[in-house]
């Protein structure tokens, strides 16, 4: 089986390296900046590089690792090159917009959206790791029209690659959950370091500062696309969070010890239960 | 030199263990629940235990590790027992209320507020560690009336104990900074896990969820006291954070890519600069 990785940045590079390390699939690699693909070939992260016209027709599975807005146009531009019945997938952080758009086209290959749930504060091929996904979840989001055996095949590849767990869900549920588990954390981290006190944190900070501020090192271009593409679920999460913060504020302003304690006890109980 | 540790929970226990490990001071220990003090003695975390009436008069330095509201009453209750010219200090997370209250009394020992900047999600003596403070900052907050040599002595002890850095500042600056670096992170973590989506996070979460939610495991009684005692700086931080979150929200709702990108670029730049 041939797996083509298009886009050899942090995620694409790590997928290629994990495939080479953990499976015997043949890994084809393509990257817009050719020197990156050449480096990946030299390092053994991929088995073959070349032009899209040569690589795409050979691929049983194509994984597209681009920013959200570029994914559908790329697939449509090359739609006549994909092997019949092959699987085309992606790795970006929102799924509804892409999967529901791809559903509209009658194609002789199968698009299944996917999201390997791992990242780093640093991007690019040079920061990619063969173990980036070792403790990570692989989420894929088939639609009602995706054949079951195609979904199973993609899940099987993810398991062989070394993902700790795989999740199959709808694009909509993925986007709702990711608004909570990932997007709002990035919104928060940026909002947090924008405090006028942030530049003076040294000597006054320990683990809490480090943890909350970590993902403020953000790729602004990519996350702008992700946030706007997931507008409704994300705004709902921001509203919920702000409303909870305001509850804390009112209880503190009113020195309402009982209500404040109850709020924290509830948070503590939830965290203890859900991990 | 004799150092008395009153309250052998997570912080007091860790201070005692660090003193025993890294210094040759004699460590006296007292705990309300006597069996904890006995355990600390058995394990060699302290050299001597006993009644306050016997221990306090021997101490050159007394470190009080109680909840914020209990600290001043405890000191006043035992004020006639402290050795003349000795240092009395504490370890709680707010300083203005305590230091400015203690200033009002004419005593023949010296109170200097302090805050060893480390913690864990689990409390109590059994979770205390001799290396809890190895990468931590020791902040102390003398007032205008504290003799310089007393502050220097306390800082010297902290350095000998193995703190990575020591900071001397005013109680007010401490409280303002801690509202930002620590308190708001705890408010946030609780507010975050109160989202209706939190119980479904498994399979959809990676490092961001883990980091932001970590300190939701909170001691509700202690943090209620800390938050209310630091009302003004903390409410200011909540207001700032909510205002930044609302900026994100408006830009997302309006699909204003340029403004959203600019906000994230600013956050990213700040985080890169300040660490």
Coordinates of C-alpha atoms in Angstrom, one line a residue:
Chain A
X1 CA 0.0 0.0 0.0
X2 CA 1.2 3.5 -0.9
X3 CA 0.5 6.4 1.4
X4 CA 1.1 9.9 0.0
X5 CA 1.7 12.7 2.5
X6 CA 1.1 16.1 0.9
X7 CA 2.6 18.9 3.0
X8 CA 5.6 17.9 5.1
X9 CA 5.4 20.4 8.0
X10 CA 5.1 19.5 11.7
X11 CA 2.0 17.3 11.2
X12 CA 2.8 15.8 7.7
X13 CA 6.4 15.2 8.7
X14 CA 5.4 13.5 11.9
X15 CA 2.9 11.4 10.1
X16 CA 5.5 10.3 7.5
X17 CA 8.0 9.5 10.3
X18 CA 5.5 7.5 12.3
X19 CA 4.4 5.5 9.2
X20 CA 8.1 4.7 8.4
X21 CA 8.8 3.8 12.0
X22 CA 5.7 1.7 12.8
X23 CA 4.4 0.3 9.5
X24 CA 5.6 -1.3 6.3
X25 CA 3.5 0.9 4.0
X26 CA 5.4 2.8 1.2
X27 CA 5.4 6.5 2.1
X28 CA 5.4 9.0 -0.8
X29 CA 6.0 12.6 0.1
X30 CA 5.3 15.9 -1.5
X31 CA 5.9 19.5 -0.3
X32 CA 5.4 22.8 -2.0
X33 CA 8.9 23.8 -1.1
X34 CA 10.9 21.0 -2.8
X35 CA 13.9 21.2 -0.5
X36 CA 11.8 20.1 2.4
X37 CA 10.7 17.0 0.5
X38 CA 14.3 16.3 -0.4
X39 CA 15.4 16.6 3.2
X40 CA 12.6 14.1 4.2
X41 CA 13.8 11.7 1.5
X42 CA 17.5 12.0 2.7
X43 CA 16.5 11.4 6.3
X44 CA 14.4 8.4 5.4
X45 CA 11.1 10.0 6.5
X46 CA 9.6 9.2 3.1
X47 CA 10.5 6.5 0.5
X48 CA 9.8 8.6 -2.7
X49 CA 9.3 12.2 -3.7
X50 CA 8.4 13.7 -7.0
X51 CA 5.7 15.7 -8.9
X52 CA 2.0 15.5 -7.9
X53 CA 1.1 14.2 -11.3
X54 CA 3.3 11.1 -10.7
X55 CA 2.6 10.6 -7.0
X56 CA -1.1 11.1 -6.6
X57 CA -2.1 8.3 -9.1
X58 CA 0.0 5.8 -7.2
X59 CA -1.5 6.6 -3.8
X60 CA -4.0 4.2 -2.0
X61 CA -4.3 6.8 0.7
X62 CA -3.5 10.6 0.3
X63 CA -3.2 12.7 3.5
X64 CA -3.4 16.4 2.9
X65 CA -1.7 18.6 5.5
X66 CA -2.6 22.1 4.6
X67 CA -4.3 25.1 6.2
X68 CA -8.1 24.6 6.2
X69 CA -9.0 26.8 3.3
X70 CA -6.6 25.2 0.9
X71 CA -7.7 21.6 1.3
X72 CA -10.9 21.5 -0.8
X73 CA -9.5 23.6 -3.6
X74 CA -6.4 21.3 -3.7
X75 CA -8.5 18.1 -3.9
X76 CA -10.8 19.5 -6.6
X77 CA -7.8 20.8 -8.6
X78 CA -6.3 17.3 -8.7
X79 CA -9.5 15.3 -8.7
X80 CA -8.8 13.5 -11.9
X81 CA -5.5 12.2 -10.6
X82 CA -6.6 10.3 -7.6
X83 CA -6.8 6.5 -7.9
X84 CA -10.3 5.1 -8.1
X85 CA -11.7 3.9 -4.8
X86 CA -8.7 5.4 -2.9
X87 CA -9.0 7.3 0.3
X88 CA -8.2 11.0 0.6
X89 CA -8.0 12.5 4.0
X90 CA -6.6 15.6 5.8
X91 CA -5.3 16.6 9.2
X92 CA -6.7 20.0 9.9
X93 CA -8.4 21.1 13.1
X94 CA -12.0 21.7 11.8
X95 CA -14.1 19.2 9.9
X96 CA -17.7 20.3 9.3
X97 CA -16.9 23.0 6.6
X98 CA -14.6 20.7 4.7
X99 CA -16.5 17.4 5.0
X100 CA -19.9 19.0 4.1
X101 CA -18.3 20.8 1.1
X102 CA -16.6 17.6 -0.2
X103 CA -19.9 15.7 0.1
X104 CA -21.3 17.9 -2.7
X105 CA -19.1 16.4 -5.4
X106 CA -19.5 13.1 -7.1
X107 CA -16.0 11.6 -7.1
X108 CA -14.6 8.1 -7.7
X109 CA -12.5 8.3 -4.6
X110 CA -13.5 8.7 -0.9
X111 CA -12.8 11.8 1.2
X112 CA -12.8 11.2 4.9
X113 CA -11.9 14.1 7.2
X114 CA -9.5 13.4 10.0
X115 CA -7.7 15.1 12.8
X116 CA -4.6 13.7 14.5
X117 CA -4.9 15.3 17.9
X118 CA -1.3 16.4 18.7
X119 CA 0.8 19.5 18.1
X120 CA 3.8 21.5 19.3
X121 CA 4.4 25.2 19.9
X122 CA 7.0 25.0 17.1
X123 CA 6.1 24.1 13.5
X124 CA 7.7 22.9 10.3
X125 CA 9.4 19.7 9.1
X126 CA 12.4 20.3 11.3
X127 CA 10.3 20.0 14.4
X128 CA 8.4 16.9 13.3
X129 CA 8.8 13.8 15.5
X130 CA 8.2 10.1 14.8
X131 CA 6.5 9.8 18.3
X132 CA 4.3 12.9 18.1
X133 CA 1.2 10.8 18.0
X134 CA 2.2 8.1 20.5
X135 CA -0.2 9.2 23.2
X136 CA -2.6 11.0 20.8
X137 CA -6.1 10.4 19.6
X138 CA -6.9 10.0 15.9
X139 CA -10.3 11.3 15.1
X140 CA -12.0 10.7 11.8
X141 CA -15.3 12.1 10.6
X142 CA -17.0 10.1 7.8
X143 CA -20.3 11.3 6.6
X144 CA -23.5 9.3 6.0
X145 CA -22.3 8.5 2.5
X146 CA -18.9 7.1 3.5
X147 CA -18.7 3.3 3.0
X148 CA -18.0 1.6 6.3
X149 CA -15.0 -0.4 4.9
X150 CA -13.3 2.9 3.9
X151 CA -13.6 4.3 7.4
X152 CA -12.4 1.0 8.9
X153 CA -9.4 1.1 6.6
X154 CA -8.4 4.6 7.6
X155 CA -8.9 3.7 11.3
X156 CA -6.7 0.6 10.8
X157 CA -3.9 2.7 9.3
X158 CA -4.0 5.1 12.3
X159 CA -3.8 2.2 14.7
X160 CA -0.9 0.7 12.9
X161 CA 0.9 4.1 12.9
X162 CA 0.8 4.1 16.7
X163 CA -2.0 6.4 17.7
X164 CA -3.1 5.6 21.3
X165 CA -6.8 5.7 20.4
X166 CA -9.1 6.3 17.5
X167 CA -12.4 8.0 17.5
X168 CA -15.1 8.0 14.7
X169 CA -17.7 10.7 15.0
X170 CA -19.6 13.3 12.9
X171 CA -17.9 16.4 11.6
X172 CA -20.2 18.5 13.7
X173 CA -19.5 16.7 17.0
X174 CA -15.8 16.9 16.3
X175 CA -16.0 20.7 15.8
X176 CA -18.1 21.2 18.9
X177 CA -15.7 19.2 21.1
X178 CA -12.6 20.7 19.6
X179 CA -14.0 24.2 20.2
X180 CA -13.9 23.2 23.9
X181 CA -10.8 21.0 24.2
X182 CA -8.4 22.9 21.9
X183 CA -9.7 26.2 20.3
X184 CA -10.8 27.9 23.5
X185 CA -7.5 27.0 25.2
X186 CA -5.7 28.9 22.4
X187 CA -8.0 31.9 22.7
X188 CA -7.5 31.8 26.4
X189 CA -3.7 31.6 26.3
X190 CA -3.5 34.6 24.0
X191 CA -6.0 36.6 26.0
X192 CA -4.0 35.8 29.1
X193 CA -0.6 37.0 27.9
X194 CA -2.2 40.2 26.7
X195 CA -2.6 41.3 30.3
X196 CA -0.4 44.4 31.1
X197 CA 1.2 42.3 33.9
X198 CA 2.4 39.5 31.7
X199 CA 5.8 41.1 30.9
X200 CA 6.6 41.2 34.7
X201 CA 5.8 37.5 35.4
X202 CA 9.3 36.4 36.1
X203 CA 9.9 35.5 39.7
X204 CA 6.1 35.4 40.3
X205 CA 5.2 32.4 38.2
X206 CA 5.1 28.7 38.6
X207 CA 3.2 25.9 36.9
X208 CA -0.1 27.7 36.5
X209 CA 1.4 30.5 34.5
X210 CA 3.4 28.1 32.4
X211 CA 0.5 25.9 31.6
X212 CA -2.1 28.5 30.8
X213 CA 0.2 30.6 28.6
X214 CA 1.9 27.7 26.8
X215 CA -0.2 27.7 23.6
X216 CA 0.0 31.5 23.2
X217 CA 2.8 30.6 20.9
X218 CA 0.4 30.3 18.1
X219 CA 0.5 30.2 14.3
X220 CA -1.8 33.2 13.8
X221 CA -2.5 32.5 10.1
X222 CA -3.6 29.0 10.6
X223 CA -5.7 29.6 13.8
X224 CA -7.4 32.6 12.2
X225 CA -8.8 30.2 9.5
X226 CA -9.6 27.5 12.2
X227 CA -11.5 29.9 14.5
X228 CA -13.6 31.5 11.7
X229 CA -14.4 28.2 10.2
X230 CA -15.7 27.0 13.6
X231 CA -17.4 30.2 14.5
X232 CA -20.6 29.0 16.1
X233 CA -19.3 26.3 18.5
X234 CA -16.3 28.4 19.4
X235 CA -18.4 31.5 20.2
X236 CA -20.7 29.3 22.3
X237 CA -17.6 28.2 24.3
X238 CA -16.4 31.7 24.8
X239 CA -19.8 32.8 26.0
X240 CA -19.9 29.9 28.5
X241 CA -16.4 30.6 29.8
X242 CA -17.1 34.3 30.1
X243 CA -20.3 33.6 32.0
X244 CA -18.5 31.3 34.4
X245 CA -15.7 33.9 34.9
X246 CA -18.4 36.5 35.7
X247 CA -19.9 34.2 38.3
X248 CA -16.5 34.0 40.0
X249 CA -16.2 37.8 39.7
X250 CA -19.6 38.5 41.3
X251 CA -18.9 36.1 44.1
X252 CA -15.6 37.7 44.8
X253 CA -16.9 41.3 44.6
X254 CA -19.7 40.4 46.9
X255 CA -17.4 38.5 49.2
X256 CA -19.9 35.6 49.0
X257 CA -17.7 32.9 50.4
X258 CA -20.4 30.3 50.3
X259 CA -21.2 30.7 46.6
X260 CA -17.5 31.0 45.7
X261 CA -16.7 27.8 47.6
X262 CA -19.6 26.0 46.0
X263 CA -18.4 27.0 42.5
X264 CA -14.9 25.7 43.2
X265 CA -16.2 22.6 44.8
X266 CA -18.2 21.9 41.6
X267 CA -15.2 22.5 39.4
X268 CA -13.0 20.4 41.6
X269 CA -15.6 17.5 41.6
X270 CA -15.9 17.7 37.8
X271 CA -12.2 17.6 37.3
X272 CA -11.8 14.7 39.7
X273 CA -14.4 12.7 37.9
X274 CA -13.5 13.4 34.3
X275 CA -9.7 13.6 34.6
Chain B
X1 CA 19.7 27.9 64.4
X2 CA 16.3 26.5 65.1
X3 CA 13.5 26.7 62.5
X4 CA 10.0 25.9 63.6
X5 CA 7.5 24.7 61.0
X6 CA 3.9 25.2 62.1
X7 CA 1.5 23.2 60.0
X8 CA 3.0 20.2 58.3
X9 CA 0.8 19.9 55.2
X10 CA 2.0 20.0 51.6
X11 CA 3.9 23.3 51.9
X12 CA 5.0 22.9 55.6
X13 CA 6.0 19.3 55.1
X14 CA 8.0 20.2 51.9
X15 CA 9.7 23.1 53.7
X16 CA 10.8 20.8 56.5
X17 CA 12.0 18.1 54.1
X18 CA 14.0 20.7 52.1
X19 CA 15.5 22.2 55.2
X20 CA 16.6 18.7 56.4
X21 CA 18.0 17.8 53.0
X22 CA 19.8 21.0 52.1
X23 CA 20.7 22.7 55.4
X24 CA 22.1 21.9 58.8
X25 CA 19.5 24.0 60.7
X26 CA 17.6 22.2 63.4
X27 CA 14.0 21.7 62.3
X28 CA 11.2 21.8 64.9
X29 CA 7.8 20.7 63.8
X30 CA 4.2 21.3 65.0
X31 CA 0.9 20.2 63.5
X32 CA -2.6 20.5 64.9
X33 CA -3.2 16.8 64.2
X34 CA -0.4 15.3 66.3
X35 CA -0.1 12.1 64.4
X36 CA 1.1 14.0 61.3
X37 CA 3.9 15.6 63.4
X38 CA 4.8 12.1 64.7
X39 CA 5.0 10.8 61.3
X40 CA 7.2 13.7 60.2
X41 CA 9.5 12.9 63.2
X42 CA 9.6 9.2 62.3
X43 CA 10.5 10.0 58.7
X44 CA 13.2 12.4 59.7
X45 CA 11.5 15.4 58.1
X46 CA 11.8 17.2 61.5
X47 CA 14.2 16.9 64.4
X48 CA 11.9 17.6 67.2
X49 CA 8.1 17.9 67.9
X50 CA 6.2 18.9 70.9
X51 CA 3.8 21.6 72.3
X52 CA 3.8 25.1 71.0
X53 CA 4.6 26.4 74.5
X54 CA 7.9 24.6 74.3
X55 CA 8.7 24.9 70.7
X56 CA 8.0 28.6 69.9
X57 CA 10.4 30.0 72.5
X58 CA 13.3 28.0 71.0
X59 CA 12.7 29.1 67.4
X60 CA 15.0 31.7 65.7
X61 CA 12.6 31.5 62.7
X62 CA 9.0 30.4 62.8
X63 CA 7.2 29.5 59.5
X64 CA 3.4 29.4 59.8
X65 CA 1.7 27.3 57.1
X66 CA -2.0 27.9 57.7
X67 CA -4.9 29.2 55.6
X68 CA -4.7 33.0 55.2
X69 CA -7.3 34.0 57.8
X70 CA -5.7 31.9 60.6
X71 CA -2.2 33.4 60.4
X72 CA -2.6 36.7 62.2
X73 CA -4.8 35.3 65.0
X74 CA -2.3 32.5 65.6
X75 CA 0.6 34.9 65.9
X76 CA -1.3 37.3 68.2
X77 CA -2.4 34.4 70.4
X78 CA 1.1 33.3 70.9
X79 CA 2.9 36.6 70.7
X80 CA 4.4 36.4 74.2
X81 CA 6.1 33.1 73.3
X82 CA 8.2 34.2 70.3
X83 CA 11.9 34.7 71.0
X84 CA 13.0 38.4 71.1
X85 CA 14.3 39.5 67.7
X86 CA 13.3 36.3 66.0
X87 CA 11.7 36.1 62.6
X88 CA 8.2 35.0 62.1
X89 CA 7.0 34.3 58.6
X90 CA 4.2 32.5 56.7
X91 CA 3.7 30.8 53.3
X92 CA 0.3 31.8 52.2
X93 CA -0.6 33.1 48.8
X94 CA -1.7 36.6 49.7
X95 CA 0.4 39.2 51.5
X96 CA -1.1 42.7 51.7
X97 CA -3.9 41.9 54.2
X98 CA -1.6 39.9 56.5
X99 CA 1.5 42.1 56.4
X100 CA -0.4 45.4 56.8
X101 CA -2.4 43.9 59.7
X102 CA 0.8 42.7 61.4
X103 CA 2.4 46.1 61.0
X104 CA -0.1 47.6 63.4
X105 CA 1.2 45.7 66.4
X106 CA 4.3 46.6 68.4
X107 CA 6.0 43.3 68.9
X108 CA 9.6 42.3 69.9
X109 CA 9.9 39.9 67.0
X110 CA 9.8 40.5 63.3
X111 CA 7.0 39.4 61.0
X112 CA 8.0 39.1 57.3
X113 CA 5.4 37.7 54.9
X114 CA 6.6 35.1 52.4
X115 CA 5.3 33.0 49.6
X116 CA 7.2 29.9 48.4
X117 CA 5.9 29.7 44.8
X118 CA 5.1 26.0 44.3
X119 CA 2.2 23.6 44.8
X120 CA 0.7 20.4 43.7
X121 CA -2.9 19.4 42.8
X122 CA -2.8 17.1 45.9
X123 CA -2.4 18.4 49.4
X124 CA -1.3 17.2 52.9
X125 CA 1.9 15.9 54.5
X126 CA 1.9 12.6 52.6
X127 CA 2.2 14.5 49.3
X128 CA 5.0 16.8 50.5
X129 CA 8.4 16.5 48.7
X130 CA 11.9 17.5 49.6
X131 CA 12.4 18.9 46.1
X132 CA 9.1 20.8 45.7
X133 CA 10.9 24.1 45.7
X134 CA 13.9 23.2 43.6
X135 CA 12.8 25.2 40.6
X136 CA 10.7 27.6 42.5
X137 CA 10.8 31.3 43.4
X138 CA 10.7 32.4 47.1
X139 CA 9.0 35.7 47.4
X140 CA 9.2 37.7 50.6
X141 CA 7.4 41.0 51.3
X142 CA 9.0 43.1 54.1
X143 CA 7.3 46.4 54.9
X144 CA 8.9 49.8 55.4
X145 CA 9.5 49.0 59.0
X146 CA 11.3 45.6 58.5
X147 CA 15.0 45.8 59.4
X148 CA 17.1 45.1 56.3
X149 CA 19.2 42.4 58.1
X150 CA 16.1 40.5 59.0
X151 CA 15.0 40.4 55.4
X152 CA 18.5 39.3 54.3
X153 CA 18.5 36.5 56.9
X154 CA 15.2 35.2 55.6
X155 CA 16.3 35.4 52.0
X156 CA 19.6 33.6 53.0
X157 CA 17.6 30.7 54.5
X158 CA 15.5 30.4 51.4
X159 CA 18.6 30.2 49.3
X160 CA 20.2 27.6 51.5
X161 CA 17.0 25.6 51.3
X162 CA 17.4 25.3 47.5
X163 CA 14.9 27.8 46.1
X164 CA 16.0 28.6 42.5
X165 CA 15.5 32.3 43.0
X166 CA 14.4 34.8 45.6
X167 CA 12.4 38.0 45.1
X168 CA 11.9 40.8 47.6
X169 CA 9.0 43.1 46.9
X170 CA 6.1 44.9 48.5
X171 CA 3.0 43.0 49.7
X172 CA 1.0 45.0 47.2
X173 CA 3.1 44.2 44.2
X174 CA 3.2 40.5 45.2
X175 CA -0.6 40.4 45.4
X176 CA -1.1 42.1 42.0
X177 CA 1.4 39.8 40.3
X178 CA 0.0 36.7 42.0
X179 CA -3.5 37.6 40.8
X180 CA -2.2 37.3 37.3
X181 CA 0.3 34.4 37.5
X182 CA -1.6 32.2 39.8
X183 CA -5.1 33.2 41.0
X184 CA -6.6 33.9 37.6
X185 CA -5.2 30.5 36.3
X186 CA -7.2 28.8 39.1
X187 CA -10.4 30.8 38.3
X188 CA -9.9 29.9 34.7
X189 CA -9.4 26.2 35.2
X190 CA -12.6 26.0 37.2
X191 CA -14.5 28.1 34.8
X192 CA -13.3 25.9 32.0
X193 CA -14.3 22.5 33.4
X194 CA -17.7 23.9 34.2
X195 CA -18.5 23.8 30.4
X196 CA -21.3 21.3 29.6
X197 CA -18.9 19.7 27.1
X198 CA -16.2 18.9 29.7
X199 CA -17.5 15.5 30.7
X200 CA -17.2 14.4 27.0
X201 CA -13.6 15.5 26.5
X202 CA -12.0 12.0 26.3
X203 CA -10.7 11.2 22.8
X204 CA -10.9 14.9 21.9
X205 CA -8.3 16.3 24.2
X206 CA -4.6 16.7 24.0
X207 CA -2.1 19.0 25.8
X208 CA -4.2 22.1 25.7
X209 CA -7.1 20.6 27.7
X210 CA -4.7 19.0 30.1
X211 CA -2.8 22.2 30.8
X212 CA -5.7 24.6 31.1
X213 CA -7.8 22.2 33.3
X214 CA -5.0 21.0 35.6
X215 CA -5.4 23.4 38.5
X216 CA -9.2 22.9 38.6
X217 CA -8.3 20.3 41.2
X218 CA -8.5 23.0 43.8
X219 CA -8.8 23.3 47.6
X220 CA -12.0 25.2 47.6
X221 CA -11.7 26.4 51.3
X222 CA -8.3 27.8 50.9
X223 CA -8.8 29.5 47.6
X224 CA -12.0 31.1 48.7
X225 CA -10.0 32.8 51.4
X226 CA -7.2 33.7 49.0
X227 CA -9.5 35.1 46.3
X228 CA -11.6 37.3 48.7
X229 CA -8.5 38.6 50.4
X230 CA -7.1 39.7 47.1
X231 CA -10.4 41.0 45.7
X232 CA -9.3 44.1 43.9
X233 CA -6.2 42.9 41.9
X234 CA -8.0 39.6 41.0
X235 CA -11.2 41.3 39.8
X236 CA -9.0 43.6 37.7
X237 CA -7.4 40.5 36.1
X238 CA -10.7 38.9 35.5
X239 CA -12.0 42.1 33.8
X240 CA -8.9 42.3 31.6
X241 CA -9.2 38.7 30.6
X242 CA -12.9 38.9 29.8
X243 CA -12.3 42.0 27.8
X244 CA -9.6 40.2 25.7
X245 CA -11.9 37.2 25.3
X246 CA -14.6 39.5 24.0
X247 CA -12.2 41.0 21.5
X248 CA -11.6 37.5 20.2
X249 CA -15.4 36.8 20.1
X250 CA -16.2 40.0 18.2
X251 CA -13.5 39.4 15.6
X252 CA -14.7 35.8 15.2
X253 CA -18.4 36.7 14.9
X254 CA -17.6 39.4 12.4
X255 CA -15.2 37.1 10.6
X256 CA -12.7 39.9 10.8
X257 CA -9.6 37.9 9.8
X258 CA -7.2 40.8 9.9
X259 CA -8.1 41.9 13.4
X260 CA -8.1 38.3 14.7
X261 CA -4.7 37.6 13.2
X262 CA -3.3 40.8 14.6
X263 CA -4.6 39.8 18.1
X264 CA -2.9 36.4 17.9
X265 CA 0.3 37.9 16.5
X266 CA 0.4 40.2 19.4
X267 CA -0.1 37.3 21.9
X268 CA 2.4 35.2 20.1
X269 CA 5.0 38.0 20.1
X270 CA 4.5 38.7 23.8
X271 CA 4.8 35.0 24.7
X272 CA 8.0 34.7 22.6
X273 CA 9.5 37.7 24.3
X274 CA 8.5 37.0 27.9
X275 CA 8.7 33.2 28.0

